Amino acid sequence: DADVTQTPRNRITKTGKRIMLECSQTKGHDRMYWYRQDPGLGLRLIYYSFDVKDINKGEISDGYSVSRQAQAKFSLSLESAIPNQTALYFCATTSSMGLSTGELFFGEGSRLTVL
Amino acid sequence: AQKITQTQPGMFVQEKEAVTLDCTYDTSDQSYGLFWYKQPSSGEMIFLIYQGSYDEQNATEGRYSLNFQKARKSANLVISASQLGDSAMYFCAMREGPNNDMRFGAGTRLTVKP
């Protein structure tokens, strides 16, 4: 089983619908992140969380919200999806120990299409 | 301002040859980390190599090496003896600042020709 699991892996939805992407990890990491990937733009940070009570906005948080339900779970919500939120979404984790040396561990990605 | 710049949207290399993927970064911090990730067509993000800002030697991991030129703020990835399986997107990334969140470049798509 993957250390970082994202559900759903693929989702097609319509404009205006509420969507939740879920992420769970078994690595015991305290820090969790949500990124979106668009062609030609690389990965951009949406939200990140240092622990259950610490949530921070990233570069592109407008139109998104998050919830850190437990240390191992971090979900991303689109309250009212729009077509330009069509993208590949990644959850990632890392440990706060040795911050600048620690790589991010990524989930397999959730491909979201908003029609 | 863009923190990580990858100027090569696409690169081609002949199998068994070496290839260099460019990455420049912008930071005023003294302590930071530089990373390269590979994304094959299947979509997963695979960590390749790490270089710390205080590391004096260039990082190496098997066929991957990082050509770190601190004064020029560049962190180029060198892949030696390219294989067909190296065909993928490659992302350069940096962690810096008090929050140490990781920022990515736009990526370079590498195609290895047989």
PDB file of C-alpha atoms in Angstrom:
ATOM      1  CA  ASP A   1       0.000   0.000   0.000  1.00  0.00           C
ATOM      2  CA  ALA A   2       1.125   3.537  -0.757  1.00  0.00           C
ATOM      3  CA  ASP A   3       2.406   5.652   2.125  1.00  0.00           C
ATOM      4  CA  VAL A   4       0.384   8.632   0.893  1.00  0.00           C
ATOM      5  CA  THR A   5      -3.043   7.773  -0.460  1.00  0.00           C
ATOM      6  CA  GLN A   6      -5.335  10.103  -2.371  1.00  0.00           C
ATOM      7  CA  THR A   7      -8.993   9.543  -3.150  1.00  0.00           C
ATOM      8  CA  PRO A   8     -10.529   9.746  -5.641  1.00  0.00           C
ATOM      9  CA  ARG A   9      -7.852   9.196  -8.260  1.00  0.00           C
ATOM     10  CA  ASN A  10     -10.069  10.524 -11.026  1.00  0.00           C
ATOM     11  CA  ARG A  11     -13.183  12.633 -10.855  1.00  0.00           C
ATOM     12  CA  ILE A  12     -15.349  14.366 -13.409  1.00  0.00           C
ATOM     13  CA  THR A  13     -17.808  16.899 -12.088  1.00  0.00           C
ATOM     14  CA  LYS A  14     -19.906  19.835 -13.197  1.00  0.00           C
ATOM     15  CA  THR A  15     -19.522  23.536 -12.599  1.00  0.00           C
ATOM     16  CA  GLY A  16     -20.936  24.587  -9.240  1.00  0.00           C
ATOM     17  CA  LYS A  17     -20.634  21.205  -7.547  1.00  0.00           C
ATOM     18  CA  ARG A  18     -18.820  20.709  -4.257  1.00  0.00           C
ATOM     19  CA  ILE A  19     -15.853  18.385  -4.447  1.00  0.00           C
ATOM     20  CA  MET A  20     -13.638  16.942  -1.733  1.00  0.00           C
ATOM     21  CA  LEU A  21     -10.265  15.336  -2.345  1.00  0.00           C
ATOM     22  CA  GLU A  22      -8.942  13.276   0.511  1.00  0.00           C
ATOM     23  CA  CYS A  23      -5.427  12.421   1.556  1.00  0.00           C
ATOM     24  CA  SER A  24      -4.192  10.049   4.209  1.00  0.00           C
ATOM     25  CA  GLN A  25      -0.654   9.071   5.110  1.00  0.00           C
ATOM     26  CA  THR A  26       1.016   6.348   7.112  1.00  0.00           C
ATOM     27  CA  LYS A  27       4.449   7.952   7.335  1.00  0.00           C
ATOM     28  CA  GLY A  28       3.795   9.653  10.665  1.00  0.00           C
ATOM     29  CA  HIS A  29       4.713  13.030   9.183  1.00  0.00           C
ATOM     30  CA  ASP A  30       3.429  16.224  10.748  1.00  0.00           C
ATOM     31  CA  ARG A  31       3.465  18.416   7.648  1.00  0.00           C
ATOM     32  CA  MET A  32       1.003  17.961   4.808  1.00  0.00           C
ATOM     33  CA  TYR A  33       0.517  19.877   1.571  1.00  0.00           C
ATOM     34  CA  TRP A  34      -1.848  20.233  -1.357  1.00  0.00           C
ATOM     35  CA  TYR A  35      -0.497  21.184  -4.783  1.00  0.00           C
ATOM     36  CA  ARG A  36      -2.089  21.504  -8.175  1.00  0.00           C
ATOM     37  CA  GLN A  37      -0.286  20.791 -11.416  1.00  0.00           C
ATOM     38  CA  ASP A  38      -1.092  22.511 -14.684  1.00  0.00           C
ATOM     39  CA  PRO A  39       0.820  22.080 -17.947  1.00  0.00           C
ATOM     40  CA  GLY A  40       3.601  24.660 -18.264  1.00  0.00           C
ATOM     41  CA  LEU A  41       3.150  25.880 -14.695  1.00  0.00           C
ATOM     42  CA  GLY A  42       4.617  23.062 -12.686  1.00  0.00           C
ATOM     43  CA  LEU A  43       3.226  22.419  -9.209  1.00  0.00           C
ATOM     44  CA  ARG A  44       1.721  25.289  -7.272  1.00  0.00           C
ATOM     45  CA  LEU A  45       1.039  25.227  -3.565  1.00  0.00           C
ATOM     46  CA  ILE A  46      -2.605  25.565  -2.513  1.00  0.00           C
ATOM     47  CA  TYR A  47      -2.553  24.969   1.246  1.00  0.00           C
ATOM     48  CA  TYR A  48      -0.262  23.443   3.803  1.00  0.00           C
ATOM     49  CA  SER A  49      -0.555  22.320   7.396  1.00  0.00           C
ATOM     50  CA  PHE A  50       2.135  21.923  10.027  1.00  0.00           C
ATOM     51  CA  ASP A  51      -0.126  20.099  12.458  1.00  0.00           C
ATOM     52  CA  VAL A  52      -3.802  19.619  13.184  1.00  0.00           C
ATOM     53  CA  LYS A  53      -4.269  23.167  14.469  1.00  0.00           C
ATOM     54  CA  ASP A  54      -2.046  24.920  11.948  1.00  0.00           C
ATOM     55  CA  ILE A  55      -3.358  25.622   8.448  1.00  0.00           C
ATOM     56  CA  ASN A  56      -1.690  28.008   6.027  1.00  0.00           C
ATOM     57  CA  LYS A  57      -2.548  29.414   2.631  1.00  0.00           C
ATOM     58  CA  GLY A  58      -0.221  28.803  -0.268  1.00  0.00           C
ATOM     59  CA  GLU A  59       0.204  30.634  -3.572  1.00  0.00           C
ATOM     60  CA  ILE A  60      -3.235  29.870  -4.992  1.00  0.00           C
ATOM     61  CA  SER A  61      -5.714  29.264  -2.170  1.00  0.00           C
ATOM     62  CA  ASP A  62      -8.668  31.197  -3.633  1.00  0.00           C
ATOM     63  CA  GLY A  63     -11.572  28.868  -4.353  1.00  0.00           C
ATOM     64  CA  TYR A  64     -10.223  26.128  -2.102  1.00  0.00           C
ATOM     65  CA  SER A  65     -10.497  25.171   1.564  1.00  0.00           C
ATOM     66  CA  VAL A  66      -8.854  22.457   3.606  1.00  0.00           C
ATOM     67  CA  SER A  67      -9.394  20.450   6.746  1.00  0.00           C
ATOM     68  CA  ARG A  68      -6.805  18.614   8.811  1.00  0.00           C
ATOM     69  CA  GLN A  69      -8.979  16.047  10.545  1.00  0.00           C
ATOM     70  CA  ALA A  70      -6.074  14.216  12.169  1.00  0.00           C
ATOM     71  CA  GLN A  71      -2.331  14.151  11.827  1.00  0.00           C
ATOM     72  CA  ALA A  72      -2.687  11.547   9.104  1.00  0.00           C
ATOM     73  CA  LYS A  73      -5.546  13.126   7.156  1.00  0.00           C
ATOM     74  CA  PHE A  74      -5.714  16.315   5.103  1.00  0.00           C
ATOM     75  CA  SER A  75      -8.610  17.015   2.763  1.00  0.00           C
ATOM     76  CA  LEU A  76      -9.029  19.642   0.059  1.00  0.00           C
ATOM     77  CA  SER A  77     -12.443  21.043  -0.837  1.00  0.00           C
ATOM     78  CA  LEU A  78     -13.694  22.974  -3.811  1.00  0.00           C
ATOM     79  CA  GLU A  79     -16.923  24.552  -2.558  1.00  0.00           C
ATOM     80  CA  SER A  80     -18.191  25.448  -6.012  1.00  0.00           C
ATOM     81  CA  ALA A  81     -16.039  23.943  -8.728  1.00  0.00           C
ATOM     82  CA  ILE A  82     -15.253  25.911 -11.885  1.00  0.00           C
ATOM     83  CA  PRO A  83     -13.659  24.727 -15.145  1.00  0.00           C
ATOM     84  CA  ASN A  84     -10.303  26.407 -14.514  1.00  0.00           C
ATOM     85  CA  GLN A  85      -9.896  24.197 -11.472  1.00  0.00           C
ATOM     86  CA  THR A  86      -9.460  21.291 -13.838  1.00  0.00           C
ATOM     87  CA  ALA A  87      -6.002  19.997 -12.925  1.00  0.00           C
ATOM     88  CA  LEU A  88      -3.966  17.215 -11.383  1.00  0.00           C
ATOM     89  CA  TYR A  89      -3.914  17.572  -7.604  1.00  0.00           C
ATOM     90  CA  PHE A  90      -1.196  16.197  -5.381  1.00  0.00           C
ATOM     91  CA  CYS A  91      -1.060  15.673  -1.661  1.00  0.00           C
ATOM     92  CA  ALA A  92       2.408  15.533  -0.116  1.00  0.00           C
ATOM     93  CA  THR A  93       3.918  15.024   3.313  1.00  0.00           C
ATOM     94  CA  THR A  94       7.182  15.618   5.080  1.00  0.00           C
ATOM     95  CA  SER A  95       8.600  15.659   8.571  1.00  0.00           C
ATOM     96  CA  SER A  96       9.526  18.862  10.344  1.00  0.00           C
ATOM     97  CA  MET A  97      12.742  17.188  11.468  1.00  0.00           C
ATOM     98  CA  GLY A  98      15.629  18.406   9.302  1.00  0.00           C
ATOM     99  CA  LEU A  99      13.400  20.711   7.349  1.00  0.00           C
ATOM    100  CA  SER A 100      15.519  21.758   4.425  1.00  0.00           C
ATOM    101  CA  THR A 101      16.891  18.284   3.884  1.00  0.00           C
ATOM    102  CA  GLY A 102      13.620  16.423   3.819  1.00  0.00           C
ATOM    103  CA  GLU A 103      12.043  15.668   0.498  1.00  0.00           C
ATOM    104  CA  LEU A 104       8.291  15.675   0.029  1.00  0.00           C
ATOM    105  CA  PHE A 105       6.550  12.334  -0.313  1.00  0.00           C
ATOM    106  CA  PHE A 106       3.742  12.543  -2.818  1.00  0.00           C
ATOM    107  CA  GLY A 107       0.495  10.746  -3.295  1.00  0.00           C
ATOM    108  CA  GLU A 108      -0.334   9.344  -6.710  1.00  0.00           C
ATOM    109  CA  GLY A 109      -2.397  12.373  -7.680  1.00  0.00           C
ATOM    110  CA  SER A 110      -6.095  13.089  -8.195  1.00  0.00           C
ATOM    111  CA  ARG A 111      -7.132  14.125 -11.667  1.00  0.00           C
ATOM    112  CA  LEU A 112     -10.114  16.474 -11.506  1.00  0.00           C
ATOM    113  CA  THR A 113     -12.101  17.588 -14.511  1.00  0.00           C
ATOM    114  CA  VAL A 114     -14.730  20.293 -14.124  1.00  0.00           C
ATOM    115  CA  LEU A 115     -17.140  20.545 -17.033  1.00  0.00           C
TER     116      LEU A 115
ATOM    117  CA  ALA B   1       8.552  36.706  -8.844  1.00  0.00           C
ATOM    118  CA  GLN B   2       9.411  33.251 -10.054  1.00  0.00           C
ATOM    119  CA  LYS B   3      11.548  31.474  -7.502  1.00  0.00           C
ATOM    120  CA  ILE B   4      12.539  28.527  -9.647  1.00  0.00           C
ATOM    121  CA  THR B   5      13.216  28.854 -13.360  1.00  0.00           C
ATOM    122  CA  GLN B   6      13.550  25.976 -15.771  1.00  0.00           C
ATOM    123  CA  THR B   7      14.204  27.486 -19.187  1.00  0.00           C
ATOM    124  CA  GLN B   8      13.985  24.284 -21.234  1.00  0.00           C
ATOM    125  CA  PRO B   9      10.377  23.227 -21.827  1.00  0.00           C
ATOM    126  CA  GLY B  10      11.598  20.192 -23.761  1.00  0.00           C
ATOM    127  CA  MET B  11      14.867  18.374 -24.287  1.00  0.00           C
ATOM    128  CA  PHE B  12      15.949  15.475 -26.466  1.00  0.00           C
ATOM    129  CA  VAL B  13      18.882  13.175 -25.842  1.00  0.00           C
ATOM    130  CA  GLN B  14      20.200  10.087 -27.550  1.00  0.00           C
ATOM    131  CA  GLU B  15      20.166   6.904 -25.543  1.00  0.00           C
ATOM    132  CA  LYS B  16      23.429   6.328 -23.629  1.00  0.00           C
ATOM    133  CA  GLU B  17      24.432   9.988 -23.829  1.00  0.00           C
ATOM    134  CA  ALA B  18      24.508  12.467 -20.948  1.00  0.00           C
ATOM    135  CA  VAL B  19      22.068  15.349 -20.644  1.00  0.00           C
ATOM    136  CA  THR B  20      21.918  18.463 -18.464  1.00  0.00           C
ATOM    137  CA  LEU B  21      18.627  19.967 -17.342  1.00  0.00           C
ATOM    138  CA  ASP B  22      18.907  23.582 -16.261  1.00  0.00           C
ATOM    139  CA  CYS B  23      17.538  25.131 -13.096  1.00  0.00           C
ATOM    140  CA  THR B  24      18.120  28.552 -11.603  1.00  0.00           C
ATOM    141  CA  TYR B  25      16.648  29.779  -8.351  1.00  0.00           C
ATOM    142  CA  ASP B  26      16.111  32.996  -6.482  1.00  0.00           C
ATOM    143  CA  THR B  27      16.488  33.325  -2.733  1.00  0.00           C
ATOM    144  CA  SER B  28      17.976  35.666  -0.173  1.00  0.00           C
ATOM    145  CA  ASP B  29      18.181  32.934   2.457  1.00  0.00           C
ATOM    146  CA  GLN B  30      21.497  31.386   3.412  1.00  0.00           C
ATOM    147  CA  SER B  31      19.919  28.048   4.284  1.00  0.00           C
ATOM    148  CA  TYR B  32      17.851  26.309   1.652  1.00  0.00           C
ATOM    149  CA  GLY B  33      17.481  22.975  -0.054  1.00  0.00           C
ATOM    150  CA  LEU B  34      17.306  22.108  -3.735  1.00  0.00           C
ATOM    151  CA  PHE B  35      15.544  19.053  -5.089  1.00  0.00           C
ATOM    152  CA  TRP B  36      14.863  17.312  -8.368  1.00  0.00           C
ATOM    153  CA  TYR B  37      11.816  15.172  -9.026  1.00  0.00           C
ATOM    154  CA  LYS B  38      10.924  12.954 -11.954  1.00  0.00           C
ATOM    155  CA  GLN B  39       7.361  12.547 -13.197  1.00  0.00           C
ATOM    156  CA  PRO B  40       6.904   9.700 -15.701  1.00  0.00           C
ATOM    157  CA  SER B  41       3.831   9.515 -17.899  1.00  0.00           C
ATOM    158  CA  SER B  42       2.063   7.532 -15.175  1.00  0.00           C
ATOM    159  CA  GLY B  43       1.964  10.737 -13.138  1.00  0.00           C
ATOM    160  CA  GLU B  44       3.665   9.938  -9.846  1.00  0.00           C
ATOM    161  CA  MET B  45       6.339  12.232  -8.439  1.00  0.00           C
ATOM    162  CA  ILE B  46       9.643  10.486  -7.809  1.00  0.00           C
ATOM    163  CA  PHE B  47      12.337  12.144  -5.697  1.00  0.00           C
ATOM    164  CA  LEU B  48      15.742  11.972  -7.389  1.00  0.00           C
ATOM    165  CA  ILE B  49      18.342  14.055  -5.609  1.00  0.00           C
ATOM    166  CA  TYR B  50      18.885  16.722  -2.958  1.00  0.00           C
ATOM    167  CA  GLN B  51      21.484  19.475  -2.493  1.00  0.00           C
ATOM    168  CA  GLY B  52      21.780  21.574   0.644  1.00  0.00           C
ATOM    169  CA  SER B  53      22.964  25.153   0.383  1.00  0.00           C
ATOM    170  CA  TYR B  54      25.849  24.447   2.745  1.00  0.00           C
ATOM    171  CA  ASP B  55      26.958  21.290   0.988  1.00  0.00           C
ATOM    172  CA  GLU B  56      30.339  21.872  -0.578  1.00  0.00           C
ATOM    173  CA  GLN B  57      30.277  18.821  -2.784  1.00  0.00           C
ATOM    174  CA  ASN B  58      27.831  18.263  -5.603  1.00  0.00           C
ATOM    175  CA  ALA B  59      25.226  15.641  -4.787  1.00  0.00           C
ATOM    176  CA  THR B  60      25.238  12.372  -6.688  1.00  0.00           C
ATOM    177  CA  GLU B  61      22.764   9.495  -6.749  1.00  0.00           C
ATOM    178  CA  GLY B  62      23.631   6.760  -9.201  1.00  0.00           C
ATOM    179  CA  ARG B  63      23.359   8.204 -12.707  1.00  0.00           C
ATOM    180  CA  TYR B  64      22.068  11.521 -11.354  1.00  0.00           C
ATOM    181  CA  SER B  65      24.283  14.350 -10.240  1.00  0.00           C
ATOM    182  CA  LEU B  66      23.484  17.907  -9.317  1.00  0.00           C
ATOM    183  CA  ASN B  67      25.794  20.597 -10.643  1.00  0.00           C
ATOM    184  CA  PHE B  68      25.461  23.164  -7.864  1.00  0.00           C
ATOM    185  CA  GLN B  69      26.864  26.630  -8.562  1.00  0.00           C
ATOM    186  CA  LYS B  70      25.897  28.702  -5.569  1.00  0.00           C
ATOM    187  CA  ALA B  71      27.185  32.065  -6.763  1.00  0.00           C
ATOM    188  CA  ARG B  72      25.244  31.689  -9.994  1.00  0.00           C
ATOM    189  CA  LYS B  73      22.214  30.280  -8.148  1.00  0.00           C
ATOM    190  CA  SER B  74      21.997  27.313 -10.425  1.00  0.00           C
ATOM    191  CA  ALA B  75      21.295  23.675  -9.655  1.00  0.00           C
ATOM    192  CA  ASN B  76      21.431  21.754 -12.899  1.00  0.00           C
ATOM    193  CA  LEU B  77      20.596  18.061 -13.046  1.00  0.00           C
ATOM    194  CA  VAL B  78      22.975  15.867 -15.015  1.00  0.00           C
ATOM    195  CA  ILE B  79      21.790  12.452 -16.123  1.00  0.00           C
ATOM    196  CA  SER B  80      24.571  10.224 -17.389  1.00  0.00           C
ATOM    197  CA  ALA B  81      24.136   7.302 -19.786  1.00  0.00           C
ATOM    198  CA  SER B  82      20.508   8.117 -20.589  1.00  0.00           C
ATOM    199  CA  GLN B  83      18.030   5.267 -20.782  1.00  0.00           C
ATOM    200  CA  LEU B  84      14.668   5.086 -22.514  1.00  0.00           C
ATOM    201  CA  GLY B  85      13.045   4.958 -19.087  1.00  0.00           C
ATOM    202  CA  ASP B  86      14.440   8.397 -18.314  1.00  0.00           C
ATOM    203  CA  SER B  87      11.849   9.935 -20.642  1.00  0.00           C
ATOM    204  CA  ALA B  88       9.686  11.990 -18.277  1.00  0.00           C
ATOM    205  CA  MET B  89       8.989  15.441 -16.883  1.00  0.00           C
ATOM    206  CA  TYR B  90      11.652  16.711 -14.517  1.00  0.00           C
ATOM    207  CA  PHE B  91      10.974  19.331 -11.879  1.00  0.00           C
ATOM    208  CA  CYS B  92      13.445  21.416  -9.947  1.00  0.00           C
ATOM    209  CA  ALA B  93      12.274  22.579  -6.504  1.00  0.00           C
ATOM    210  CA  MET B  94      13.517  24.609  -3.551  1.00  0.00           C
ATOM    211  CA  ARG B  95      12.708  24.731   0.164  1.00  0.00           C
ATOM    212  CA  GLU B  96      13.570  27.965   1.958  1.00  0.00           C
ATOM    213  CA  GLY B  97      12.317  30.483   4.459  1.00  0.00           C
ATOM    214  CA  PRO B  98      10.719  30.108   7.881  1.00  0.00           C
ATOM    215  CA  ASN B  99       7.945  27.873   6.611  1.00  0.00           C
ATOM    216  CA  ASN B 100      10.188  25.793   4.422  1.00  0.00           C
ATOM    217  CA  ASP B 101       7.449  25.053   1.954  1.00  0.00           C
ATOM    218  CA  MET B 102       8.616  23.675  -1.351  1.00  0.00           C
ATOM    219  CA  ARG B 103       8.234  25.616  -4.597  1.00  0.00           C
ATOM    220  CA  PHE B 104       8.598  24.077  -8.039  1.00  0.00           C
ATOM    221  CA  GLY B 105       9.737  25.145 -11.463  1.00  0.00           C
ATOM    222  CA  ALA B 106       7.602  24.675 -14.547  1.00  0.00           C
ATOM    223  CA  GLY B 107       9.403  21.494 -15.510  1.00  0.00           C
ATOM    224  CA  THR B 108      11.392  20.133 -18.456  1.00  0.00           C
ATOM    225  CA  ARG B 109      10.095  17.281 -20.575  1.00  0.00           C
ATOM    226  CA  LEU B 110      12.979  14.971 -21.465  1.00  0.00           C
ATOM    227  CA  THR B 111      12.685  12.552 -24.358  1.00  0.00           C
ATOM    228  CA  VAL B 112      15.319   9.873 -24.792  1.00  0.00           C
ATOM    229  CA  LYS B 113      15.693   8.681 -28.369  1.00  0.00           C
ATOM    230  CA  PRO B 114      16.758   5.105 -29.157  1.00  0.00           C
TER     231      PRO B 114
END
